[in-house]
Coordinates of N, CA and C in Angstrom, one line a residue:
X974 N 0.8 -1.2 0.0 CA 0.0 0.0 0.0 C 0.9 1.2 0.0
X975 N 0.6 2.2 -0.8 CA 1.4 3.4 -0.9 C 0.4 4.6 -0.6
X976 N 0.9 5.4 0.4 CA 0.1 6.6 0.8 C 0.8 7.8 0.2
X977 N 0.0 8.7 -0.2 CA 0.5 10.1 -0.5 C -0.2 11.0 0.5
X978 N 0.4 11.2 1.6 CA -0.3 12.0 2.7 C -0.3 13.5 2.4
X979 N 0.3 13.9 1.2 CA 0.2 15.3 0.8 C -1.0 15.6 -0.1
X980 N -1.7 14.5 -0.5 CA -2.8 14.6 -1.4 C -4.1 14.7 -0.6
X981 N -4.5 15.9 -0.2 CA -5.6 16.0 0.7 C -6.8 16.7 0.1
X982 N -6.6 17.3 -1.1 CA -7.7 18.0 -1.7 C -7.8 17.6 -3.2
X983 N -9.0 17.7 -3.8 CA -9.2 17.5 -5.2 C -9.9 18.7 -5.8
X984 N -9.7 18.9 -7.1 CA -10.4 20.0 -7.8 C -11.6 19.4 -8.5
X985 N -12.8 19.9 -8.3 CA -14.0 19.4 -9.0 C -14.8 20.6 -9.4
X986 N -15.0 20.8 -10.7 CA -15.7 21.9 -11.3 C -15.2 23.2 -10.8
X987 N -13.8 23.3 -10.7 CA -13.2 24.6 -10.3 C -13.2 24.8 -8.8
X988 N -13.7 23.9 -8.1 CA -13.8 24.1 -6.6 C -12.8 23.1 -5.9
X989 N -12.1 23.6 -4.9 CA -11.1 22.8 -4.2 C -11.9 22.1 -3.0
X990 N -11.9 20.8 -3.1 CA -12.7 20.0 -2.1 C -11.7 19.2 -1.3
X991 N -11.9 19.2 0.1 CA -11.1 18.4 0.9 C -11.6 16.9 0.8
X992 N -10.6 16.0 0.8 CA -10.9 14.6 0.7 C -11.3 14.2 2.1
X993 N -12.4 13.5 2.3 CA -13.0 13.1 3.6 C -11.9 12.4 4.4
X994 N -11.7 12.8 5.7 CA -10.8 12.2 6.6 C -9.4 12.5 6.3
X995 N -9.1 13.4 5.4 CA -7.7 13.6 4.9 C -7.3 15.1 4.9
X996 N -7.7 15.8 5.9 CA -7.4 17.3 5.9 C -6.0 17.6 6.0
X997 N -5.3 16.8 6.7 CA -3.8 16.9 7.0 C -3.1 15.6 6.7
X998 N -1.8 15.6 6.5 CA -1.1 14.4 6.3 C -1.3 13.3 7.4
X999 N -1.3 13.8 8.6 CA -1.5 12.9 9.8 C -2.9 12.3 9.8
X1000 N -3.9 13.1 9.4 CA -5.3 12.6 9.3 C -5.4 11.5 8.2
X1001 N -4.7 11.7 7.1 CA -4.7 10.8 6.0 C -4.2 9.4 6.4
X1002 N -3.0 9.4 7.1 CA -2.4 8.2 7.5 C -3.3 7.5 8.5
X1003 N -3.9 8.2 9.5 CA -4.8 7.6 10.4 C -6.0 7.0 9.8
X1004 N -6.6 7.8 8.8 CA -7.8 7.3 8.1 C -7.4 6.0 7.4
X1005 N -6.3 5.9 6.7 CA -5.9 4.7 6.0 C -5.7 3.5 7.0
X1006 N -5.0 3.8 8.1 CA -4.8 2.8 9.1 C -6.1 2.2 9.6
X1007 N -7.0 3.1 10.0 CA -8.2 2.7 10.6 C -9.2 2.0 9.7
X1008 N -9.2 2.4 8.4 CA -10.2 1.9 7.4 C -9.7 0.8 6.6
X1009 N -8.4 0.7 6.4 CA -7.8 -0.3 5.5 C -6.8 -1.3 6.2
X1010 N -5.7 -0.7 6.8 CA -4.7 -1.5 7.4 C -5.2 -2.3 8.5
X1011 N -5.9 -1.7 9.4 CA -6.4 -2.4 10.6 C -7.4 -3.6 10.2
X1012 N -8.0 -3.5 9.1 CA -8.9 -4.6 8.6 C -8.2 -5.6 7.7
X1013 N -7.0 -5.3 7.3 CA -6.3 -6.2 6.4 C -5.7 -7.4 7.2
X1014 N -5.5 -8.5 6.5 CA -5.0 -9.7 7.2 C -3.5 -9.6 7.4
X1015 N -2.8 -8.6 6.8 CA -1.4 -8.5 6.9 C -1.0 -8.3 8.4
X1016 N 0.0 -9.1 8.8 CA 0.5 -9.0 10.2 C 1.9 -8.6 10.3
X1017 N 2.6 -8.5 9.1 CA 4.0 -8.1 9.1 C 4.1 -6.9 8.1
X1018 N 4.2 -5.7 8.6 CA 4.1 -4.5 7.8 C 5.5 -3.8 7.9
X1019 N 6.0 -3.4 6.8 CA 7.2 -2.5 6.8 C 6.7 -1.1 6.3
X1020 N 7.3 -0.1 6.9 CA 7.0 1.3 6.5 C 8.3 1.9 5.9
X1021 N 8.1 2.6 4.8 CA 9.2 3.4 4.2 C 8.6 4.8 4.2
X1022 N 9.2 5.8 4.8 CA 8.7 7.1 4.9 C 9.8 8.2 4.6
X1023 N 9.4 9.1 3.7 CA 10.4 10.1 3.3 C 10.0 11.4 3.9
X1024 N 11.0 12.2 4.4 CA 10.8 13.6 4.8 C 9.7 13.7 5.8
X1025 N 8.7 14.5 5.5 CA 7.6 14.7 6.5 C 6.8 13.5 6.8
X1026 N 7.0 12.5 5.9 CA 6.4 11.2 6.2 C 6.9 10.5 7.4
X1027 N 8.1 11.0 7.9 CA 8.6 10.5 9.2 C 7.8 11.0 10.3
X1028 N 7.4 12.3 10.3 CA 6.5 12.9 11.3 C 5.2 12.2 11.3
X1029 N 4.6 12.0 10.1 CA 3.3 11.3 9.9 C 3.4 9.9 10.5
X1030 N 4.5 9.2 10.3 CA 4.6 7.8 10.8 C 4.7 7.8 12.3
X1031 N 5.5 8.7 12.9 CA 5.6 8.8 14.3 C 4.2 9.1 15.0
X1032 N 3.5 10.1 14.4 CA 2.2 10.5 14.9 C 1.3 9.3 14.8
X1033 N 1.3 8.6 13.7 CA 0.4 7.4 13.6 C 0.8 6.4 14.7
X1034 N 2.1 6.2 14.9 CA 2.5 5.2 15.9 C 2.1 5.6 17.3
X1035 N 2.0 6.9 17.6 CA 1.6 7.4 18.9 C 0.1 7.1 19.1
X1036 N -0.7 7.4 18.1 CA -2.1 7.3 18.2 C -2.6 5.8 18.1
X1037 N -1.8 5.0 17.5 CA -2.2 3.6 17.3 C -1.1 2.6 17.8
X1038 N -0.5 3.0 19.0 CA 0.7 2.4 19.4 C 0.6 0.8 19.5
X1039 N -0.5 0.3 20.1 CA -0.6 -1.1 20.3 C -0.6 -1.9 19.0
X1040 N -1.5 -1.5 18.1 CA -1.6 -2.2 16.8 C -0.4 -1.9 15.9
X1041 N 0.1 -0.7 16.0 CA 1.3 -0.3 15.2 C 2.5 -1.1 15.5
X1042 N 2.8 -1.2 16.8 CA 4.0 -1.9 17.2 C 3.8 -3.4 17.1
X1043 N 2.6 -3.9 17.1 CA 2.3 -5.3 17.0 C 2.5 -5.7 15.5
X1044 N 2.2 -4.9 14.6 CA 2.2 -5.3 13.2 C 3.3 -4.8 12.3
X1045 N 3.9 -3.7 12.7 CA 5.1 -3.1 12.0 C 6.4 -3.7 12.5
X1046 N 7.1 -4.3 11.5 CA 8.4 -5.0 11.9 C 9.6 -4.1 11.6
X1047 N 9.4 -3.1 10.7 CA 10.6 -2.3 10.4 C 10.1 -0.9 9.8
X1048 N 10.9 0.1 10.1 CA 10.6 1.4 9.5 C 11.9 1.9 8.9
X1049 N 11.8 2.2 7.6 CA 13.0 2.8 6.9 C 12.6 4.3 6.6
X1050 N 13.2 5.2 7.3 CA 13.0 6.6 7.0 C 14.1 7.1 6.0
X1051 N 13.7 8.0 5.1 CA 14.6 8.6 4.2 C 14.6 10.1 4.4
X1052 N 15.6 10.6 4.9 CA 15.8 12.0 5.3 C 14.6 12.5 6.0
X1053 N 14.2 11.7 7.0 CA 13.0 12.1 7.8 C 13.3 13.3 8.7
X1054 N 12.3 14.1 8.9 CA 12.4 15.2 9.8 C 11.7 15.0 11.1
X1055 N 11.4 13.7 11.4 CA 10.7 13.4 12.7 C 11.7 13.7 13.9
X1056 N 11.1 13.8 15.1 CA 11.9 13.9 16.3 C 11.1 13.3 17.4
X1057 N 11.6 12.1 17.9 CA 10.9 11.4 19.0 C 10.9 12.3 20.2
X1058 N 11.8 13.2 20.4 CA 11.9 14.0 21.6 C 10.8 15.1 21.5
X1059 N 10.6 15.7 20.3 CA 9.6 16.8 20.2 C 8.2 16.3 19.9
X1060 N 8.0 15.1 19.6 CA 6.7 14.5 19.3 C 6.0 13.8 20.4
X1061 N 6.6 14.0 21.6 CA 6.0 13.4 22.8 C 5.8 11.9 22.7
X1062 N 6.8 11.2 22.4 CA 6.8 9.8 22.2 C 7.1 9.1 23.6
X1063 N 6.3 8.2 24.0 CA 6.5 7.4 25.3 C 7.8 6.6 25.2
X1064 N 8.4 6.3 26.3 CA 9.6 5.6 26.4 C 9.5 4.2 25.7
X1065 N 8.4 3.5 25.9 CA 8.3 2.2 25.2 C 8.3 2.3 23.7
X1066 N 7.7 3.4 23.2 CA 7.6 3.6 21.8 C 9.0 4.0 21.2
X1067 N 9.7 4.8 22.0 CA 11.1 5.2 21.7 C 12.0 3.9 21.5
X1068 N 11.8 3.0 22.4 CA 12.5 1.7 22.4 C 12.2 0.9 21.1
X1069 N 10.9 1.0 20.7 CA 10.5 0.4 19.4 C 11.3 1.0 18.3
X1070 N 11.4 2.3 18.2 CA 12.1 2.9 17.1 C 13.6 2.6 17.1
X1071 N 14.2 2.6 18.3 CA 15.6 2.2 18.4 C 15.8 0.8 17.8
X1072 N 14.9 -0.1 18.1 CA 15.1 -1.5 17.6 C 14.7 -1.7 16.2
X1073 N 13.7 -1.0 15.7 CA 13.1 -1.4 14.4 C 13.2 -0.4 13.3
X1074 N 13.9 0.8 13.5 CA 13.9 1.8 12.5 C 15.3 2.3 12.2
X1075 N 15.5 2.8 11.0 CA 16.7 3.4 10.6 C 16.4 4.6 9.7
X1076 N 17.2 5.6 9.7 CA 17.0 6.8 8.9 C 18.2 7.1 8.0
X1077 N 17.9 7.0 6.7 CA 19.0 7.2 5.7 C 18.9 8.7 5.4
X1078 N 19.9 9.5 5.8 CA 19.8 10.9 5.7 C 20.8 11.5 4.6
X1079 N 20.5 12.7 4.2 CA 21.4 13.3 3.2 C 22.7 13.6 3.8
X1080 N 23.8 13.2 3.1 CA 25.1 13.3 3.7 C 26.1 13.1 2.5
X1081 N 27.3 13.7 2.7 CA 28.3 13.5 1.7 C 29.1 12.3 2.0
X1082 N 28.8 11.6 3.1 CA 29.5 10.3 3.4 C 29.0 9.2 2.5
X1083 N 29.8 8.1 2.4 CA 29.4 7.0 1.6 C 28.1 6.4 2.2
X1084 N 27.3 5.7 1.3 CA 26.1 5.0 1.7 C 26.4 4.1 3.0
X1085 N 25.5 4.2 3.9 CA 25.5 3.4 5.2 C 26.5 3.8 6.2
X1086 N 27.2 4.9 6.0 CA 28.1 5.4 7.0 C 27.3 5.9 8.2
X1087 N 27.6 5.4 9.4 CA 26.8 5.9 10.5 C 27.0 7.4 10.7
X1088 N 25.9 8.1 11.0 CA 25.9 9.6 11.2 C 25.5 9.9 12.6
X1089 N 26.2 10.9 13.2 CA 26.0 11.3 14.6 C 24.5 11.5 14.9
X1090 N 24.0 11.0 16.1 CA 22.7 11.1 16.5 C 22.5 12.1 17.6
X1091 N 23.6 12.7 18.0 CA 23.7 13.8 19.0 C 23.0 13.3 20.3
X1092 N 23.3 12.1 20.7 CA 22.9 11.5 22.0 C 21.3 11.5 22.2
X1093 N 20.6 11.6 21.1 CA 19.1 11.5 21.2 C 18.7 10.1 21.2
X1094 N 17.7 9.8 21.9 CA 17.1 8.4 21.9 C 16.2 8.4 20.6
X1095 N 16.7 7.7 19.6 CA 16.0 7.7 18.3 C 16.5 6.5 17.5
X1096 N 16.1 6.4 16.3 CA 16.6 5.3 15.5 C 18.0 5.7 15.0
X1097 N 18.7 4.6 14.5 CA 20.0 4.9 13.9 C 19.9 5.7 12.7
X1098 N 21.0 6.5 12.5 CA 21.0 7.4 11.3 C 22.3 7.0 10.5
X1099 N 22.1 6.8 9.2 CA 23.2 6.5 8.3 C 23.1 7.4 7.1
X1100 N 24.2 7.5 6.4 CA 24.2 8.3 5.2 C 23.5 7.6 4.0
X1101 N 22.7 8.4 3.3 CA 22.0 7.8 2.1 C 23.0 7.9 0.9
X1102 N 24.2 8.4 1.1 CA 25.1 8.5 0.0 C 24.9 9.6 -1.0
X1103 N 24.1 10.6 -0.6 CA 23.8 11.8 -1.4 C 23.5 12.9 -0.5
X1104 N 23.9 14.1 -1.0 CA 23.5 15.3 -0.2 C 22.2 15.9 -0.6
X1105 N 21.6 15.3 -1.6 CA 20.3 15.9 -2.1 C 19.1 15.2 -1.5
X1106 N 18.3 15.9 -0.7 CA 17.2 15.4 0.0 C 16.3 14.5 -0.8
X1107 N 16.0 15.0 -2.0 CA 15.0 14.3 -2.9 C 15.6 13.0 -3.5
X1108 N 16.9 12.8 -3.3 CA 17.5 11.6 -3.9 C 17.8 10.5 -2.8
X1109 N 17.5 10.8 -1.6 CA 17.8 9.9 -0.5 C 17.2 8.5 -0.6
X1110 N 15.9 8.5 -1.0 CA 15.2 7.2 -1.2 C 15.9 6.3 -2.3
X1111 N 16.2 7.0 -3.4 CA 16.7 6.3 -4.5 C 18.2 5.8 -4.2
X1112 N 19.0 6.7 -3.7 CA 20.4 6.3 -3.4 C 20.4 5.2 -2.3
X1113 N 19.5 5.2 -1.4 CA 19.5 4.2 -0.3 C 18.7 3.0 -0.6
X1114 N 18.1 2.9 -1.8 CA 17.2 1.8 -2.2 C 17.7 0.4 -1.8
X1115 N 18.8 0.1 -2.3 CA 19.4 -1.3 -2.1 C 19.6 -1.6 -0.6
X1116 N 20.2 -0.6 0.1 CA 20.5 -0.7 1.5 C 19.2 -0.8 2.3
X1117 N 18.2 0.0 1.9 CA 16.9 0.0 2.6 C 16.3 -1.4 2.5
X1118 N 16.3 -2.0 1.3 CA 15.6 -3.3 1.1 C 16.4 -4.4 1.8
X1119 N 17.7 -4.3 1.9 CA 18.5 -5.2 2.7 C 18.1 -5.1 4.2
X1120 N 17.9 -3.9 4.7 CA 17.5 -3.7 6.1 C 16.1 -4.3 6.3
X1121 N 15.2 -4.0 5.4 CA 13.8 -4.5 5.5 C 13.8 -6.1 5.5
X1122 N 14.6 -6.7 4.6 CA 14.7 -8.1 4.5 C 15.3 -8.7 5.8
X1123 N 16.3 -8.1 6.4 CA 16.9 -8.6 7.6 C 15.9 -8.5 8.8
X1124 N 15.2 -7.4 8.8 CA 14.1 -7.2 9.9 C 13.0 -8.2 9.7
X1125 N 12.6 -8.4 8.5 CA 11.5 -9.4 8.2 C 11.9 -10.8 8.7
X1126 N 13.1 -11.2 8.3 CA 13.6 -12.5 8.7 C 13.7 -12.7 10.2
X1127 N 14.1 -11.6 10.9 CA 14.1 -11.6 12.4 C 12.7 -11.7 12.9
X1128 N 11.8 -11.0 12.3 CA 10.4 -11.0 12.8 C 9.8 -12.4 12.7
X1129 N 10.1 -13.1 11.5 CA 9.5 -14.4 11.3 C 10.1 -15.4 12.2
X1130 N 11.4 -15.3 12.5 CA 12.1 -16.2 13.5 C 11.5 -16.0 14.9
X1131 N 11.3 -14.7 15.3 CA 10.7 -14.5 16.6 C 9.3 -15.0 16.7
X1132 N 8.5 -14.9 15.6 CA 7.1 -15.4 15.6 C 7.2 -17.0 15.7
X1133 N 8.1 -17.6 15.0 CA 8.2 -19.1 15.0 C 8.6 -19.5 16.4
X1134 N 9.6 -18.8 17.1 CA 10.0 -19.2 18.4 C 8.9 -19.0 19.4
X1135 N 8.1 -18.0 19.2 CA 6.9 -17.7 20.1 C 5.9 -18.8 20.0
X1136 N 5.6 -19.3 18.8 CA 4.7 -20.3 18.5 C 5.1 -21.6 19.1
X1137 N 6.4 -21.8 19.2 CA 7.0 -23.1 19.7 C 6.8 -23.2 21.3
X1138 N 6.5 -22.1 21.9 CA 6.4 -22.0 23.4 C 5.1 -22.7 23.8

């Protein structure tokens, strides 16, 4: 499923109309989660969020913490502008991000070079291998999918171990 949380209005007969339940990016994500994701059979969900999509993802995880942390196994941010400190994230949710998320940021360092996190409790930050914000998803593509694959395999192994108990 791909969301465009910036698409909140449509033009109809020259009039700008708000899309129901989608006045703001955060509203859009919550609407999709409540009306589609929560009803889907999918139990292992990965999120890739670029730029402001990071804020949207964190806000969604705050409002839907139990179902979000139960179903999302990995989050790959690309040059996300989120801040767990400024978005009033609970300690348990911060621990989830530390364990399950990574942010590929614009940097002149080679791809996957760790980047300073300034002692913040947040996900790991690595270079996307480009200084251009709009290119971070593309430059990090291969690394991002390796990360998601590793997190998915870990999730499946944890689920199998839990079922064996």
